[in-house]
Short mmCIF file of N, CA and C and ligand atoms in Angstrom, two decimals:
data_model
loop_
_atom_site.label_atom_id
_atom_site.label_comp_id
_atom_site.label_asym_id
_atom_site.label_seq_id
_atom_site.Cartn_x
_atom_site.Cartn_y
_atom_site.Cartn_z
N UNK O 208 110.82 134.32 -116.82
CA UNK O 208 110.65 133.00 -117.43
C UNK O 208 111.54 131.97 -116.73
N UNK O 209 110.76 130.92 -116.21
CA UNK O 209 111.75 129.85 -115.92
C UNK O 209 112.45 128.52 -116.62
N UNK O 210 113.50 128.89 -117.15
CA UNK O 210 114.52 128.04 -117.68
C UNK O 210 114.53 126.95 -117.35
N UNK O 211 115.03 126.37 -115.99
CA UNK O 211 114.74 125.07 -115.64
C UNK O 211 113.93 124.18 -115.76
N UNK O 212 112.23 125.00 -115.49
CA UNK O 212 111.13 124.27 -115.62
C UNK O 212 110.79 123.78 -117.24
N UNK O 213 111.01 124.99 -118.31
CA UNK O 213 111.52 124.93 -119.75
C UNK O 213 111.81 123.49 -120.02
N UNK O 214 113.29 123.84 -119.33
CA UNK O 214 113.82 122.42 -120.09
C UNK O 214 113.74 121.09 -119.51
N UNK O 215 113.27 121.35 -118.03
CA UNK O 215 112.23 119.83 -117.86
C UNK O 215 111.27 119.30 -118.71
N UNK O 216 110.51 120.41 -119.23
CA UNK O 216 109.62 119.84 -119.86
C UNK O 216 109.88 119.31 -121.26
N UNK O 217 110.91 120.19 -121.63
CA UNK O 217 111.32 119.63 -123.00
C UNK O 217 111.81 118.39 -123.24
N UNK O 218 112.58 118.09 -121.62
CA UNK O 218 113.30 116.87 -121.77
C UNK O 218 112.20 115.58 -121.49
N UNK O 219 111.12 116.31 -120.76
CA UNK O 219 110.04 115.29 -120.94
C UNK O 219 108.88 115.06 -122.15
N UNK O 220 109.01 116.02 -122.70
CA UNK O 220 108.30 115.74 -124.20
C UNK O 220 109.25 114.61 -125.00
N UNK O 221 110.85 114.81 -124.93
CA UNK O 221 111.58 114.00 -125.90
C UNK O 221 111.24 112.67 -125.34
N UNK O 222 111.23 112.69 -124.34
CA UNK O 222 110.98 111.10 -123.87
C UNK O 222 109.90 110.65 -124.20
N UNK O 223 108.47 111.07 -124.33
CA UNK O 223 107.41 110.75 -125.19
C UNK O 223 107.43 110.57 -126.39
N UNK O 224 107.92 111.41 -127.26
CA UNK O 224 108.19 111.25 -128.54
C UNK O 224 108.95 109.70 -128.86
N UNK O 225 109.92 109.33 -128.05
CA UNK O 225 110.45 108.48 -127.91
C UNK O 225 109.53 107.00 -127.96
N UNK O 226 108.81 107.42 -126.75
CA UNK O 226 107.72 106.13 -126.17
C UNK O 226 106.72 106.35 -127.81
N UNK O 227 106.48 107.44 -128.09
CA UNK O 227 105.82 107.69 -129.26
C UNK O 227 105.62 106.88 -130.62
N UNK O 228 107.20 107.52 -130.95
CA UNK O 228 107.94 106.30 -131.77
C UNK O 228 107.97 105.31 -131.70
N UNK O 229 107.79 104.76 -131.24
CA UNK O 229 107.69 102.80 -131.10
C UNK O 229 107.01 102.44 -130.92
N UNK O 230 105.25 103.26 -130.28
CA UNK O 230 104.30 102.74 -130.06
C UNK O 230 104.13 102.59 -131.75
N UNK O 231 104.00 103.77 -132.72
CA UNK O 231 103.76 104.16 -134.29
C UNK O 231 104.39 102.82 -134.91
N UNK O 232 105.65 102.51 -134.59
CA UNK O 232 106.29 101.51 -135.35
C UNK O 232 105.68 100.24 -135.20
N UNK O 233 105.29 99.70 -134.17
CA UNK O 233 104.01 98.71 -133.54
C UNK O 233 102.95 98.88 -134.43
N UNK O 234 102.56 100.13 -134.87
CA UNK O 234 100.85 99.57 -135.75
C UNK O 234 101.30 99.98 -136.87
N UNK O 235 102.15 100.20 -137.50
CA UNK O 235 102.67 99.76 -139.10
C UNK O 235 101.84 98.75 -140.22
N UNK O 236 102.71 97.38 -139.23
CA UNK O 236 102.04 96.40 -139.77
C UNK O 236 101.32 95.15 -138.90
N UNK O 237 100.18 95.57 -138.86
CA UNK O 237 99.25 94.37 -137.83
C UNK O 237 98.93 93.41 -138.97
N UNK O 238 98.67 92.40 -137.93
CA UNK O 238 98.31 91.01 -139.01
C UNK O 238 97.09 91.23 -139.24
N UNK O 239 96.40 90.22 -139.72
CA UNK O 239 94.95 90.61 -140.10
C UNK O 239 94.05 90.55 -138.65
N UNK O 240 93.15 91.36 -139.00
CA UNK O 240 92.07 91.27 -137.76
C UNK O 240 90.58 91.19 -137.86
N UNK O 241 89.88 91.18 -137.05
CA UNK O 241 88.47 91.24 -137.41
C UNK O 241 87.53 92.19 -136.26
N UNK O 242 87.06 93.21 -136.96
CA UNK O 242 86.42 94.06 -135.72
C UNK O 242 85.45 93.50 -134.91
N UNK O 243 85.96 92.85 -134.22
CA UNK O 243 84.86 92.49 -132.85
C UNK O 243 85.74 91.33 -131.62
N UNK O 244 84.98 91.61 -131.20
CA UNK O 244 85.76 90.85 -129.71
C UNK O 244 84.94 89.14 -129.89
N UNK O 245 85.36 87.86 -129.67
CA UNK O 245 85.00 86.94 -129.19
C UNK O 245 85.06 86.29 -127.63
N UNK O 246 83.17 86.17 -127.55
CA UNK O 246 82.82 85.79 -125.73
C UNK O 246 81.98 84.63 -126.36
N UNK O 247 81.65 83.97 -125.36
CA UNK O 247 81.79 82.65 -125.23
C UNK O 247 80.24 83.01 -124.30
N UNK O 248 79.20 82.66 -124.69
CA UNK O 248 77.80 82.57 -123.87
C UNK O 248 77.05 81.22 -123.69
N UNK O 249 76.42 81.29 -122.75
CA UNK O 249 75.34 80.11 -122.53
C UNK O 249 74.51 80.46 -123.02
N UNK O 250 73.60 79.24 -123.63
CA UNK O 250 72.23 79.01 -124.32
C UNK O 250 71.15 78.65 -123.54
N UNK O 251 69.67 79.01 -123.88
CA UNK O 251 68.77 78.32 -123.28
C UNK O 251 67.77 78.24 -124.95
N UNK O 252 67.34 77.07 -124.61
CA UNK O 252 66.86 76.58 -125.97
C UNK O 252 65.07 76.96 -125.63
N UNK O 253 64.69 77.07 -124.65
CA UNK O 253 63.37 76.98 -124.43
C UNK O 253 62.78 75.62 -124.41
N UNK O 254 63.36 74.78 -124.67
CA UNK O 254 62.61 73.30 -125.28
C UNK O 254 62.07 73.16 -123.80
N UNK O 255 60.91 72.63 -123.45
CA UNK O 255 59.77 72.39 -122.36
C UNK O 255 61.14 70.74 -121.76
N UNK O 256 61.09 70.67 -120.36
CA UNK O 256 62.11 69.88 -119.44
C UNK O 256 63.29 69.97 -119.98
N UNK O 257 63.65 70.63 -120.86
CA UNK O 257 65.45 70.48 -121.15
C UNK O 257 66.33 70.82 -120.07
N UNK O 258 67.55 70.43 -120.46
CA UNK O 258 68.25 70.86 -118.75
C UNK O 258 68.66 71.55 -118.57
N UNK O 259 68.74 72.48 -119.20
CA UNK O 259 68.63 74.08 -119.50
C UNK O 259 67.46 75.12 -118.41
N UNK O 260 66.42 74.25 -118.56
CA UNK O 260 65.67 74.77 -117.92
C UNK O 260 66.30 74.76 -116.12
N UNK O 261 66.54 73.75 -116.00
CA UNK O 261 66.96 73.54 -114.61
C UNK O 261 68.21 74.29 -114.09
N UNK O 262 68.94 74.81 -115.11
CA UNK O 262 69.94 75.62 -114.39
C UNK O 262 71.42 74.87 -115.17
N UNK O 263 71.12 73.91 -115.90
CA UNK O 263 72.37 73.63 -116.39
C UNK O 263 72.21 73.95 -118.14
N UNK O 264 72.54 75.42 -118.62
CA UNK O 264 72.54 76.04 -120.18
C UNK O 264 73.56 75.10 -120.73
N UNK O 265 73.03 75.38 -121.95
CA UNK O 265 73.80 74.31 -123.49
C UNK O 265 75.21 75.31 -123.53
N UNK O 266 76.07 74.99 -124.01
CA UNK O 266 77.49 75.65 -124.19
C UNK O 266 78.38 75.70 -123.19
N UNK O 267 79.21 76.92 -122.97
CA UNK O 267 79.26 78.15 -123.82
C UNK O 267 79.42 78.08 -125.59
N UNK O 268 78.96 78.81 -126.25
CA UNK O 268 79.49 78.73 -127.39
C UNK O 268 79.97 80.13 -127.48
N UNK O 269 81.37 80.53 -128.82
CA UNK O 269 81.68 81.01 -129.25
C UNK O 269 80.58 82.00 -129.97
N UNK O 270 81.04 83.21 -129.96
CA UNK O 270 80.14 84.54 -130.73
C UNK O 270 80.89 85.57 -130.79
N UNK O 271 81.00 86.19 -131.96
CA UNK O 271 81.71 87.38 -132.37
C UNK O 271 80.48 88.60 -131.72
N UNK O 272 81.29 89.22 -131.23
CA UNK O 272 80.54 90.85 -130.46
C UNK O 272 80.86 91.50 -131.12
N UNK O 273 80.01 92.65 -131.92
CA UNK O 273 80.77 93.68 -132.62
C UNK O 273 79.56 94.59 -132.24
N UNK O 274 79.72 96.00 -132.46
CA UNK O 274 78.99 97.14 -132.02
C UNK O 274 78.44 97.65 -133.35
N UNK O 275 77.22 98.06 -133.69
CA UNK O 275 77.05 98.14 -135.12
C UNK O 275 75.83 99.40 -134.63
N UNK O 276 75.87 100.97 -134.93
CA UNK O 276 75.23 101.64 -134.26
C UNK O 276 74.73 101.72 -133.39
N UNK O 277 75.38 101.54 -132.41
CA UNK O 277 75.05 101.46 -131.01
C UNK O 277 74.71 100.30 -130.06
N UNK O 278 73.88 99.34 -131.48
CA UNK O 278 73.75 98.12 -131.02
C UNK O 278 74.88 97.15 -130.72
N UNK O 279 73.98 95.69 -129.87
CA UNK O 279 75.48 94.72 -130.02
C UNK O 279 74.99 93.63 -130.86
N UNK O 280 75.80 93.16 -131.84
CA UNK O 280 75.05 92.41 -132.28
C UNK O 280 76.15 91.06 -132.29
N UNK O 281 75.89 90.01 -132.33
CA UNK O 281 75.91 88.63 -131.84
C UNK O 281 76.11 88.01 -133.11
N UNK O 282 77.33 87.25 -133.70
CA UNK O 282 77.27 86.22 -134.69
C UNK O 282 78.02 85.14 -134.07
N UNK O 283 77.47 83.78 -134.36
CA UNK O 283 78.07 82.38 -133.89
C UNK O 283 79.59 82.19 -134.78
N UNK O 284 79.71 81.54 -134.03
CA UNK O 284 81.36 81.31 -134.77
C UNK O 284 81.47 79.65 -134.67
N UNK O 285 81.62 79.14 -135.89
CA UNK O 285 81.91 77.69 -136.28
C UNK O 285 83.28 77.42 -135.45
N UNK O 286 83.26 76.13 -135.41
CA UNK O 286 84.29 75.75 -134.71
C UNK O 286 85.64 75.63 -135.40
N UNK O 287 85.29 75.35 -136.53
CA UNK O 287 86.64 74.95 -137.16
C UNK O 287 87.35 76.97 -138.24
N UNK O 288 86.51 77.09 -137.79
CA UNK O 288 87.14 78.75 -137.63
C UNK O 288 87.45 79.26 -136.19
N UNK O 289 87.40 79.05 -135.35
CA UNK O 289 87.74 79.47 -134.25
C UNK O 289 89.20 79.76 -133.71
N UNK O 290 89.87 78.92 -134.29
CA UNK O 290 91.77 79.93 -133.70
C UNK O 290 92.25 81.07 -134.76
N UNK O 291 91.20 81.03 -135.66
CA UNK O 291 91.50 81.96 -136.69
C UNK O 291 91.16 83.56 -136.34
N UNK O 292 89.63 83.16 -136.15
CA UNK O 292 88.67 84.29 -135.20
C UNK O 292 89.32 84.46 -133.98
N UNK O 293 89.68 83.82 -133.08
CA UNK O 293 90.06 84.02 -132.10
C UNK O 293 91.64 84.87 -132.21
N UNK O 294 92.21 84.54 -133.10
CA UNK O 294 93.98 84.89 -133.06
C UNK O 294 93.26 86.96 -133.90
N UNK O 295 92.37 86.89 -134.35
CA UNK O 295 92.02 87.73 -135.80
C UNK O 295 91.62 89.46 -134.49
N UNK O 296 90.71 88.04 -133.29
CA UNK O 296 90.35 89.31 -132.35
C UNK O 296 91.10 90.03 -131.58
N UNK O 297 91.94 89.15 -130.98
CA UNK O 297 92.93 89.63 -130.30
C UNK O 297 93.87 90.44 -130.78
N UNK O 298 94.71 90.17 -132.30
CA UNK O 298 95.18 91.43 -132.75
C UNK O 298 94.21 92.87 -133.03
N UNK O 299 93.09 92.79 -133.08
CA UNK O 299 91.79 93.84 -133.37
C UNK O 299 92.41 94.37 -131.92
N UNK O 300 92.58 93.58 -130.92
CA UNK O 300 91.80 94.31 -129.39
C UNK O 300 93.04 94.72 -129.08
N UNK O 301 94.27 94.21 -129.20
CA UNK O 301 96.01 94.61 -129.22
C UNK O 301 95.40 96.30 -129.90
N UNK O 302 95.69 96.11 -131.32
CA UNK O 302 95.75 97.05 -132.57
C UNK O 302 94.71 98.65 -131.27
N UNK O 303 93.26 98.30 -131.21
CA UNK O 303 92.78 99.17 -130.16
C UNK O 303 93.37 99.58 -129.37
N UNK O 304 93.54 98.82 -128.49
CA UNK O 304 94.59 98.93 -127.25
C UNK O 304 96.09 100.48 -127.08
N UNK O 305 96.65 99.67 -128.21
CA UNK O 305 97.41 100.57 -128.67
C UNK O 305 97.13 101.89 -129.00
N UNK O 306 96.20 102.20 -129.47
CA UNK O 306 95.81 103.14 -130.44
C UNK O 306 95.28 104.81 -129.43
N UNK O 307 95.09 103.80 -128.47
CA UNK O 307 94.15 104.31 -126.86
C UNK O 307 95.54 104.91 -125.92
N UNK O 308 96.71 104.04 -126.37
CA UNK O 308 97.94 104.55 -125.92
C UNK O 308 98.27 105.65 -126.44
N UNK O 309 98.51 105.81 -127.73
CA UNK O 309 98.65 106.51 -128.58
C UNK O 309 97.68 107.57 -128.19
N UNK O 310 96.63 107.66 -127.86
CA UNK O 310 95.88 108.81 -127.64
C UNK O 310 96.55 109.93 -126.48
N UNK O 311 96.27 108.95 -125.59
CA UNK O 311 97.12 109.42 -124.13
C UNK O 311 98.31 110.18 -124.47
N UNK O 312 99.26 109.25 -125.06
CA UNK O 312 100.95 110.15 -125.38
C UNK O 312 100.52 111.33 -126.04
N UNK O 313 100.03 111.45 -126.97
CA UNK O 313 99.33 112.13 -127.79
C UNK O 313 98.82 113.91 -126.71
N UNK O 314 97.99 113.26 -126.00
CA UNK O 314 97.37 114.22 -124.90
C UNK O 314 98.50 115.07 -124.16
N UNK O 315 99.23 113.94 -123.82
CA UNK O 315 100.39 114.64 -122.76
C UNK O 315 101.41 115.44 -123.18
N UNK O 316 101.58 115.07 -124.61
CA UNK O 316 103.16 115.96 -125.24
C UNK O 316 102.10 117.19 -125.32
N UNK O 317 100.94 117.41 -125.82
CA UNK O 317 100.00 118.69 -125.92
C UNK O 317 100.18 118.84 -124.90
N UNK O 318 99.59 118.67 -123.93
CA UNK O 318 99.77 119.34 -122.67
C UNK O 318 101.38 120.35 -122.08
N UNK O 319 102.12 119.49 -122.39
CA UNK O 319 102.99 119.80 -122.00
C UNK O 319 103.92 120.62 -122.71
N UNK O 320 103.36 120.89 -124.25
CA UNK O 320 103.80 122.27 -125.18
C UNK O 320 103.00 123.45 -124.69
N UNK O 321 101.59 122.90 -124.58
CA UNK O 321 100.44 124.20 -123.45
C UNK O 321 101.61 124.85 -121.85
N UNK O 322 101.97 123.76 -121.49
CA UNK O 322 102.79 124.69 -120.24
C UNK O 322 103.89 125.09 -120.99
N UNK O 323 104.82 124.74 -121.43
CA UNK O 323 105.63 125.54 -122.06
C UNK O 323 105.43 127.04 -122.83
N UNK O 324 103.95 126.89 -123.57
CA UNK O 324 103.47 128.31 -124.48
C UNK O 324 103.19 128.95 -122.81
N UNK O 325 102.51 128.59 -121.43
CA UNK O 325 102.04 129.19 -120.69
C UNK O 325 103.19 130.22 -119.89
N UNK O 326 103.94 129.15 -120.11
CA UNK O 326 105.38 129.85 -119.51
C UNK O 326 105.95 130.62 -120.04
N UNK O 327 106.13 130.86 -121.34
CA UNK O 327 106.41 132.04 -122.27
C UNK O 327 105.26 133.13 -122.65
N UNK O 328 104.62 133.04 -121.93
CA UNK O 328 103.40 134.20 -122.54
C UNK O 328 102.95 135.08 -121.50
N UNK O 329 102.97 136.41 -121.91
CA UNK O 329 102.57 137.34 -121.08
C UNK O 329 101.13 137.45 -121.45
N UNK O 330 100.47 138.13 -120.07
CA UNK O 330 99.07 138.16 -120.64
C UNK O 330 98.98 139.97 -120.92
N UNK O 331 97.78 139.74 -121.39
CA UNK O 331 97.42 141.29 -122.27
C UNK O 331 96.98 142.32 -121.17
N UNK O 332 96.86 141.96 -119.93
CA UNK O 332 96.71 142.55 -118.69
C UNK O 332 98.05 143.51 -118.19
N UNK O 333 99.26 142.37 -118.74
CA UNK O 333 100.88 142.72 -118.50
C UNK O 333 100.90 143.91 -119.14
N UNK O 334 100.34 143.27 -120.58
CA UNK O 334 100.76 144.45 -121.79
C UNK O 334 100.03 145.62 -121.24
N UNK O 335 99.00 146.02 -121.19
CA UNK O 335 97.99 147.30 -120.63
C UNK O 335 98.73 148.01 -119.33
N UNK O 336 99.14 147.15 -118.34
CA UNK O 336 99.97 147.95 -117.06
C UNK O 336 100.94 148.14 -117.85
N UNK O 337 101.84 147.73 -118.83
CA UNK O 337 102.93 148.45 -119.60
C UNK O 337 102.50 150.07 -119.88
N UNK O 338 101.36 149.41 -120.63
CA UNK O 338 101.07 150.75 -121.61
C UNK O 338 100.69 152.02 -120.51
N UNK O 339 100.12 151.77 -119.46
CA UNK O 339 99.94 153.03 -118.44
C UNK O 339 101.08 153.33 -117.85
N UNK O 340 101.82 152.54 -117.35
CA UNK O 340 102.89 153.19 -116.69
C UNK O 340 103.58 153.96 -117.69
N UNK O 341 103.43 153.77 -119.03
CA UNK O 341 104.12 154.66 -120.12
C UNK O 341 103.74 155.87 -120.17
N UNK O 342 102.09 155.77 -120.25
CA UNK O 342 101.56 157.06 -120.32
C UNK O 342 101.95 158.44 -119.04
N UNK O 343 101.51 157.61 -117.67
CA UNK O 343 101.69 158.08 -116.77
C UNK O 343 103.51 158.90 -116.88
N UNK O 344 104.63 158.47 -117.39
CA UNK O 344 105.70 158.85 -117.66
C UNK O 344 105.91 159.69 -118.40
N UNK O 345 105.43 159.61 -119.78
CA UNK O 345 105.70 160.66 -121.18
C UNK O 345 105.31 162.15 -120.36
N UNK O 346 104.44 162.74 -119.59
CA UNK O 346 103.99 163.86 -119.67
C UNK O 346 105.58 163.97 -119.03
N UNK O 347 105.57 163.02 -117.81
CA UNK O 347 106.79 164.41 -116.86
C UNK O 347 107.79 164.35 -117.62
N UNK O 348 108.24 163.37 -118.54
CA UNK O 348 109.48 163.21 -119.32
C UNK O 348 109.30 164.33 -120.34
N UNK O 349 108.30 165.06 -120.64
CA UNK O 349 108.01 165.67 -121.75
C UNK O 349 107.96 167.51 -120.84
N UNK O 350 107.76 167.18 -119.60
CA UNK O 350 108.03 168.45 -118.88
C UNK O 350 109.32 168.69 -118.66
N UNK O 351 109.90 167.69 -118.50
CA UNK O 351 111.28 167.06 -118.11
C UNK O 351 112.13 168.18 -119.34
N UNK O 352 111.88 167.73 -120.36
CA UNK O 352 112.77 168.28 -121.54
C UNK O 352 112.57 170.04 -121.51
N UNK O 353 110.96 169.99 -121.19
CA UNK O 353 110.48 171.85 -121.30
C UNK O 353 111.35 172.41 -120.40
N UNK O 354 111.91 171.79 -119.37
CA UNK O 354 112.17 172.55 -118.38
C UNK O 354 114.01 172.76 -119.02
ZN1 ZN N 562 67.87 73.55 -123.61
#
């Protein structure tokens, strides 16, 4: 068993736990949010010569994106809601963000208890060449005594 490698790793799990901890303390308390992202699209109205048609679209306007079984679905956003929606998404997409961090750290301290269990574990292959070289021994040890 290697010791050194052991306690590298241990000393690199504490340091995750660490990064861990403070990511956890971060989503405690988020401000309010709203599930969906706000993008900003061009319009075409269809209206017959509008200038739309020509290549210059109405907007951008504001629209909440949210994913709703698979679909995307599209709501307009008033203007005089807009730093609200806008401040509401960005903690949503922070709050995500995070969470995606959290996954990762998450992944790696596993991982890195997996090499540690790997490093302490014999396999059952070990155990079986144990068990023959035993066998192979008991007879002469057992002639050993007859004699
Ligand atoms: Zn138009």
């Amino acid at each position: 068993m290697d010791r050194k490698a052991i306690s590298d790793l241990r000393q690199r799990i504490f340091w995750l736990r660490e990064d861990r901890e403070k990511l956890e303390n971060s989503l405690f308390r988020p401000k309010k949010m709203i599930r969906a992202s706000l993008v900003f699209l061009a319009n075409y109205c269809g209206k017959k010569d509008c200038r739309c048609k020509k290549g210059f679209p109405h907007g951008p306007y504001p629209y909440l994106s949210e994913k709703r079984k698979g679909k995307t679905r599209m709501t307009y956003v008033k203007k005089r809601t807009l730093d609200e929606v806008k401040r509401e998404a960005e903690e949503y997409a922070r709050f995500q963000h995070r969470l995606a961090r959290l996954r990762k750290l998450n992944e790696k301290i596993r991982s890195l208890f997996e090499q540690i269990r790997d490093l302490n574990c014999r396999k059952v292959e070990e155990y079986r060449k144990v068990l023959t070289e035993r066998k192979k021994n008991i007879p002469r040890q057992e002639n050993e005594k007859g004699n």
